[in-house]
mmCIF file of C-alpha atoms and ligand atoms in Angstrom:
data_model
loop_
_atom_site.group_PDB
_atom_site.id
_atom_site.type_symbol
_atom_site.label_atom_id
_atom_site.label_comp_id
_atom_site.label_asym_id
_atom_site.label_seq_id
_atom_site.Cartn_x
_atom_site.Cartn_y
_atom_site.Cartn_z
ATOM 1 C CA MET A 3 50.331 97.798 -189.121
ATOM 2 C CA ARG A 4 49.286 101.459 -189.515
ATOM 3 C CA LEU A 5 46.862 102.757 -187.160
ATOM 4 C CA ASP A 6 44.526 103.704 -189.263
ATOM 5 C CA LYS A 7 44.234 100.149 -191.342
ATOM 6 C CA LEU A 8 43.821 98.816 -187.797
ATOM 7 C CA LEU A 9 41.272 100.813 -186.763
ATOM 8 C CA SER A 10 39.187 100.699 -189.455
ATOM 9 C CA ASN A 11 39.386 96.578 -189.997
ATOM 10 C CA MET A 12 38.340 96.225 -186.696
ATOM 11 C CA GLY A 13 35.145 97.980 -187.439
ATOM 12 C CA TYR A 14 35.557 101.704 -186.653
ATOM 13 C CA GLY A 15 34.701 103.077 -190.071
ATOM 14 C CA SER A 16 36.741 103.888 -193.279
ATOM 15 C CA ARG A 17 40.191 105.786 -192.626
ATOM 16 C CA LYS A 18 38.583 109.340 -193.282
ATOM 17 C CA GLU A 19 35.990 108.752 -190.179
ATOM 18 C CA VAL A 20 39.316 107.299 -188.394
ATOM 19 C CA LYS A 21 40.997 110.660 -189.174
ATOM 20 C CA LYS A 22 38.268 112.391 -187.357
ATOM 21 C CA LEU A 23 38.696 110.264 -184.490
ATOM 22 C CA LEU A 24 42.142 111.234 -183.883
ATOM 23 C CA LYS A 25 41.238 114.936 -184.411
ATOM 24 C CA MET A 26 38.949 114.685 -181.647
ATOM 25 C CA LYS A 27 41.484 112.935 -179.590
ATOM 26 C CA ALA A 28 39.571 109.961 -178.928
ATOM 27 C CA VAL A 29 42.593 107.533 -179.870
ATOM 28 C CA SER A 30 45.381 106.502 -177.631
ATOM 29 C CA ILE A 31 48.345 104.628 -178.004
ATOM 30 C CA ASP A 32 49.937 103.366 -174.493
ATOM 31 C CA GLY A 33 48.193 106.644 -173.035
ATOM 32 C CA VAL A 34 49.153 108.850 -175.163
ATOM 33 C CA VAL A 35 46.634 110.655 -176.979
ATOM 34 C CA ALA A 36 47.828 109.845 -181.131
ATOM 35 C CA LYS A 37 48.074 112.654 -183.888
ATOM 36 C CA ASP A 38 49.123 110.605 -186.791
ATOM 37 C CA VAL A 39 47.199 108.270 -188.464
ATOM 38 C CA SER A 40 49.893 106.764 -190.638
ATOM 39 C CA LEU A 41 51.811 105.491 -186.979
ATOM 40 C CA HIS A 42 52.718 102.019 -186.828
ATOM 41 C CA VAL A 43 51.528 99.943 -184.374
ATOM 42 C CA ASP A 44 51.849 96.207 -183.182
ATOM 43 C CA PRO A 45 48.362 95.369 -181.599
ATOM 44 C CA ASP A 46 49.932 92.659 -179.731
ATOM 45 C CA LYS A 47 52.431 95.023 -177.593
ATOM 46 C CA GLN A 48 50.585 97.877 -177.651
ATOM 47 C CA SER A 49 47.449 99.063 -176.219
ATOM 48 C CA VAL A 50 45.403 101.210 -178.534
ATOM 49 C CA THR A 51 42.056 102.627 -177.135
ATOM 50 C CA VAL A 52 38.937 104.352 -178.330
ATOM 51 C CA LEU A 53 37.129 106.962 -176.344
ATOM 52 C CA GLY A 54 38.913 104.801 -173.717
ATOM 53 C CA GLU A 55 37.774 101.463 -174.496
ATOM 54 C CA ARG A 56 40.733 98.864 -175.375
ATOM 55 C CA VAL A 57 40.704 97.829 -178.961
ATOM 56 C CA ILE A 58 41.469 94.173 -179.174
ATOM 57 C CA TYR A 59 42.863 93.444 -182.726
ATOM 58 C CA GLN A 60 41.455 90.315 -184.289
ATOM 59 C CA GLU A 61 42.514 89.809 -187.993
ATOM 60 C CA TYR A 62 40.478 86.743 -188.545
ATOM 61 C CA ILE A 63 36.940 85.549 -187.981
ATOM 62 C CA TYR A 64 35.393 81.806 -188.346
ATOM 63 C CA LEU A 65 31.714 81.578 -188.153
ATOM 64 C CA MET A 66 29.167 78.912 -188.085
ATOM 65 C CA MET A 67 26.264 79.318 -190.046
ATOM 66 C CA ASN A 68 22.927 77.139 -190.018
ATOM 67 C CA LYS A 69 21.995 78.491 -193.602
ATOM 68 C CA PRO A 70 18.722 78.445 -194.331
ATOM 69 C CA ALA A 71 16.952 77.538 -197.980
ATOM 70 C CA GLY A 72 16.430 80.205 -200.151
ATOM 71 C CA VAL A 73 19.832 82.126 -199.419
ATOM 72 C CA ILE A 74 22.833 82.098 -201.915
ATOM 73 C CA SER A 75 26.277 80.491 -200.800
ATOM 74 C CA ALA A 76 27.809 83.692 -201.862
ATOM 75 C CA THR A 77 29.496 87.094 -201.119
ATOM 76 C CA GLU A 78 27.046 89.323 -203.441
ATOM 77 C CA ASP A 79 24.410 88.270 -205.615
ATOM 78 C CA LEU A 80 22.204 90.673 -208.021
ATOM 79 C CA TYR A 81 18.842 89.202 -207.205
ATOM 80 C CA ASP A 82 19.071 86.813 -203.965
ATOM 81 C CA GLN A 83 19.936 87.551 -200.479
ATOM 82 C CA THR A 84 23.301 86.051 -199.671
ATOM 83 C CA VAL A 85 24.844 84.179 -196.473
ATOM 84 C CA ILE A 86 26.892 87.740 -196.113
ATOM 85 C CA ASP A 87 23.575 89.695 -195.956
ATOM 86 C CA LEU A 88 22.705 87.901 -192.570
ATOM 87 C CA LEU A 89 25.688 88.859 -190.988
ATOM 88 C CA ASP A 90 25.944 91.701 -188.426
ATOM 89 C CA PRO A 91 28.141 94.816 -189.674
ATOM 90 C CA VAL A 92 30.422 93.841 -186.541
ATOM 91 C CA HIS A 93 31.274 90.596 -188.670
ATOM 92 C CA ALA A 94 30.540 91.652 -192.442
ATOM 93 C CA HIS A 95 33.019 94.348 -191.914
ATOM 94 C CA PHE A 96 35.932 91.357 -191.768
ATOM 95 C CA ASN A 97 35.280 90.700 -195.309
ATOM 96 C CA PRO A 98 34.398 87.125 -194.779
ATOM 97 C CA PHE A 99 32.897 84.126 -197.666
ATOM 98 C CA PRO A 100 31.557 81.097 -197.255
ATOM 99 C CA VAL A 101 34.091 77.796 -197.277
ATOM 100 C CA GLY A 102 32.237 75.976 -200.371
ATOM 101 C CA ARG A 103 28.702 76.240 -201.320
ATOM 102 C CA LEU A 104 25.645 74.537 -200.524
ATOM 103 C CA ASP A 105 22.668 74.835 -202.928
ATOM 104 C CA LYS A 106 20.195 77.346 -202.491
ATOM 105 C CA ASP A 107 17.647 75.302 -201.110
ATOM 106 C CA THR A 108 20.450 73.353 -199.122
ATOM 107 C CA GLU A 109 20.499 74.068 -195.414
ATOM 108 C CA GLY A 110 22.589 73.293 -192.616
ATOM 109 C CA PHE A 111 26.105 73.892 -191.752
ATOM 110 C CA LEU A 112 28.304 76.449 -193.787
ATOM 111 C CA LEU A 113 31.634 77.872 -192.536
ATOM 112 C CA ILE A 114 32.229 81.451 -193.202
ATOM 113 C CA THR A 115 35.512 83.311 -192.530
ATOM 114 C CA ASN A 116 38.186 85.503 -193.933
ATOM 115 C CA ASP A 117 41.043 83.063 -193.778
ATOM 116 C CA GLY A 118 41.960 82.213 -197.200
ATOM 117 C CA VAL A 119 44.471 79.697 -195.894
ATOM 118 C CA LEU A 120 42.454 77.696 -194.107
ATOM 119 C CA ALA A 121 39.203 77.870 -196.610
ATOM 120 C CA HIS A 122 41.497 76.651 -199.214
ATOM 121 C CA ASN A 123 43.095 74.111 -196.917
ATOM 122 C CA LEU A 124 39.602 72.614 -196.161
ATOM 123 C CA LEU A 125 38.702 72.579 -199.614
ATOM 124 C CA SER A 126 41.309 71.018 -201.352
ATOM 125 C CA PRO A 127 40.569 67.509 -202.631
ATOM 126 C CA LYS A 128 43.863 66.290 -201.370
ATOM 127 C CA LYS A 129 42.496 66.592 -197.696
ATOM 128 C CA HIS A 130 39.241 64.564 -198.245
ATOM 129 C CA VAL A 131 37.806 66.526 -195.427
ATOM 130 C CA PRO A 132 34.240 64.569 -194.744
ATOM 131 C CA LYS A 133 31.280 66.210 -194.784
ATOM 132 C CA VAL A 134 28.244 64.461 -193.776
ATOM 133 C CA TYR A 135 24.628 65.183 -194.928
ATOM 134 C CA TYR A 136 21.270 64.291 -194.145
ATOM 135 C CA ALA A 137 18.474 64.085 -196.820
ATOM 136 C CA ARG A 138 14.528 63.397 -197.522
ATOM 137 C CA VAL A 139 15.327 61.058 -200.745
ATOM 138 C CA ASP A 140 11.745 60.768 -202.735
ATOM 139 C CA GLY A 141 12.064 56.746 -203.004
ATOM 140 C CA ARG A 142 12.973 53.933 -200.949
ATOM 141 C CA VAL A 143 16.899 53.585 -200.552
ATOM 142 C CA VAL A 144 17.875 50.058 -200.332
ATOM 143 C CA ILE A 145 20.896 47.986 -198.860
ATOM 144 C CA GLU A 146 21.813 47.879 -202.815
ATOM 145 C CA ASP A 147 22.425 51.758 -202.530
ATOM 146 C CA ILE A 148 24.474 51.358 -199.487
ATOM 147 C CA GLU A 149 26.758 48.933 -201.646
ATOM 148 C CA GLN A 150 26.672 51.224 -204.645
ATOM 149 C CA PHE A 151 27.721 54.193 -202.744
ATOM 150 C CA ARG A 152 30.736 52.378 -201.180
ATOM 151 C CA GLN A 153 32.228 51.734 -204.649
ATOM 152 C CA GLY A 154 31.437 55.569 -205.579
ATOM 153 C CA VAL A 155 28.836 56.102 -208.288
ATOM 154 C CA ILE A 156 28.696 57.803 -212.185
ATOM 155 C CA LEU A 157 27.582 60.905 -212.074
ATOM 156 C CA ASP A 158 25.435 62.464 -215.252
ATOM 157 C CA ASP A 159 28.870 63.768 -216.722
ATOM 158 C CA GLY A 160 30.282 60.261 -216.419
ATOM 159 C CA TYR A 161 32.723 60.962 -213.477
ATOM 160 C CA HIS A 162 33.183 58.617 -210.935
ATOM 161 C CA THR A 163 32.450 59.601 -207.461
ATOM 162 C CA LYS A 164 34.990 58.752 -204.310
ATOM 163 C CA PRO A 165 32.907 55.568 -201.852
ATOM 164 C CA GLY A 166 30.594 57.764 -200.125
ATOM 165 C CA LYS A 167 29.205 55.965 -196.516
ATOM 166 C CA LEU A 168 25.853 55.689 -196.693
ATOM 167 C CA THR A 169 23.115 55.293 -193.682
ATOM 168 C CA ILE A 170 19.789 54.563 -193.941
ATOM 169 C CA ILE A 171 17.789 56.134 -191.299
ATOM 170 C CA ASN A 172 14.129 55.361 -192.832
ATOM 171 C CA SER A 173 13.426 53.502 -195.869
ATOM 172 C CA GLY A 174 10.343 53.995 -197.276
ATOM 173 C CA GLU A 175 8.026 55.743 -200.260
ATOM 174 C CA ILE A 176 10.004 58.929 -198.714
ATOM 175 C CA SER A 177 13.422 57.601 -197.189
ATOM 176 C CA GLU A 178 15.606 59.502 -194.620
ATOM 177 C CA ILE A 179 19.497 59.057 -195.222
ATOM 178 C CA GLU A 180 22.639 60.146 -193.974
ATOM 179 C CA LEU A 181 25.648 60.472 -196.683
ATOM 180 C CA GLU A 182 29.522 61.072 -195.636
ATOM 181 C CA ILE A 183 31.295 62.273 -199.178
ATOM 182 C CA SER A 184 35.019 63.736 -198.693
ATOM 183 C CA GLU A 185 34.347 65.506 -202.181
ATOM 184 C CA GLY A 186 32.649 68.806 -203.358
ATOM 185 C CA LYS A 187 31.267 68.373 -207.018
ATOM 186 C CA PHE A 188 28.675 70.529 -207.891
ATOM 187 C CA HIS A 189 25.409 69.379 -206.640
ATOM 188 C CA GLN A 190 26.920 66.047 -205.580
ATOM 189 C CA VAL A 191 24.295 64.511 -203.142
ATOM 190 C CA LYS A 192 21.604 65.152 -205.681
ATOM 191 C CA ARG A 193 23.263 63.718 -208.357
ATOM 192 C CA MET A 194 24.428 60.888 -206.576
ATOM 193 C CA PHE A 195 21.191 59.946 -205.583
ATOM 194 C CA GLU A 196 19.767 60.482 -209.329
ATOM 195 C CA ALA A 197 22.675 57.963 -210.523
ATOM 196 C CA VAL A 198 21.062 55.429 -208.438
ATOM 197 C CA GLY A 199 17.455 56.910 -209.543
ATOM 198 C CA LYS A 200 16.292 58.647 -207.112
ATOM 199 C CA LYS A 201 15.905 62.290 -205.807
ATOM 200 C CA VAL A 202 16.482 64.592 -203.227
ATOM 201 C CA ILE A 203 13.667 66.667 -201.692
ATOM 202 C CA TYR A 204 15.089 67.938 -198.516
ATOM 203 C CA LEU A 205 19.038 68.500 -197.734
ATOM 204 C CA LYS A 206 20.895 69.519 -194.925
ATOM 205 C CA ARG A 207 24.665 69.576 -193.921
ATOM 206 C CA LEU A 208 25.147 68.281 -190.727
ATOM 207 C CA SER A 209 29.296 68.521 -190.598
ATOM 208 C CA MET A 210 32.334 69.439 -192.244
ATOM 209 C CA GLY A 211 35.526 67.641 -190.555
ATOM 210 C CA ASN A 212 35.439 67.863 -186.955
ATOM 211 C CA LEU A 213 32.868 71.028 -186.894
ATOM 212 C CA LEU A 214 29.532 69.529 -186.124
ATOM 213 C CA LEU A 215 26.629 72.086 -187.013
ATOM 214 C CA ASP A 216 25.455 73.661 -183.288
ATOM 215 C CA ASP A 217 21.577 72.379 -182.807
ATOM 216 C CA ARG A 218 21.231 75.516 -180.804
ATOM 217 C CA LEU A 219 21.562 77.895 -183.937
ATOM 218 C CA LYS A 220 17.847 78.366 -185.951
ATOM 219 C CA LEU A 221 17.843 78.682 -189.867
ATOM 220 C CA GLY A 222 19.857 81.770 -190.423
ATOM 221 C CA GLU A 223 21.641 82.095 -187.427
ATOM 222 C CA TYR A 224 25.489 81.857 -186.629
ATOM 223 C CA ARG A 225 28.410 82.263 -183.835
ATOM 224 C CA GLU A 226 31.945 82.247 -183.974
ATOM 225 C CA LEU A 227 33.815 79.248 -183.416
ATOM 226 C CA THR A 228 35.514 78.291 -180.308
ATOM 227 C CA ALA A 229 39.038 78.480 -179.977
ATOM 228 C CA GLU A 230 39.371 74.580 -179.976
ATOM 229 C CA GLU A 231 37.176 74.573 -182.605
ATOM 230 C CA ILE A 232 39.352 76.525 -184.526
ATOM 231 C CA GLU A 233 42.358 74.265 -183.304
ATOM 232 C CA SER A 234 40.451 71.161 -184.758
ATOM 233 C CA ILE A 235 40.522 72.146 -188.431
ATOM 234 C CA ARG A 236 44.005 74.087 -188.682
HETATM 235 N N1 URA B 10 25.368 68.696 -202.573
HETATM 236 C C1 URA B 10 24.284 68.959 -202.938
HETATM 237 O O1 URA B 10 23.957 68.421 -203.853
HETATM 238 N N2 URA B 10 23.828 70.127 -202.809
HETATM 239 C C2 URA B 10 24.336 70.970 -201.190
HETATM 240 O O2 URA B 10 24.106 71.658 -201.595
HETATM 241 C C3 URA B 10 25.407 70.122 -201.001
HETATM 242 C C4 URA B 10 26.076 68.854 -201.658
#
C-alpha cells in the first residue's frame, strides 16, 4: 500500500498533509526517514513511525453503539443527527456505516463498521441472523399472540413474515415483551404488532446474532468489538 494512503487511512490527515509530514522528516520506515509518499509499504512487515510513534495499521473497524432515539441510522442526513455524527474522529475517519437500520425512535444495539462483506453477510436474508428486541406495547399481549407470531403474521402490505419468537414479560394495559425475529423488513416489529391490533410505544434492540448490547453503554455511547466478538460473527 502507498505510504500516503496508509497514513491517511490511519488518520494522519489528507494526502497533502501527509506530504507535509514527510517534508518535516517526521515519518520513518524501518528506522529510515521516508522521503517519497508514493513508496509502497507492507504494514505487517515494515515498521512505520510518525514522530517516533509506531503506526499500527488497521483496515476495518467494528463498533457497537447503544443508539439513542432521535438519531438516524445513516451516514449522513440533511436534517437530523446521524449515528456517524456521534463518533469520535479517530473512528469516523474509517468511513464506517451502520449495519442495517433502526428507526429514528428505536434505541439499542447497532453495529457500525466499514467491513462491507461482514455487513452483507449479517444482513443477508439467507443467513437468518436472529435479532432480539425489547418492546413496550400499548395493549394486552396474550398467549394467542405468541402462537400467531410463531406462525408468522400478515403485514399491511400482504407479506407473511417468518416465525417470530415472542416472550411476554408482563401483560397489562401496557405490556412488555421480547421478540426474536430473523428478518429485517421496514418497521418490522411495529408492523407485526399492528397485525395483531397493538401498538409498539417503545422499542429497543438487545442483540444481533451472537452480539449482545453491552449494558455498560449509555445511550449514544459505543465501543469497539473485542476480537472474540468479531470472530463470533464471521
Ligand atoms: N422493527 C421496527 O419496527 N423498528 C426498528 O427500528 C427495528 C425493527
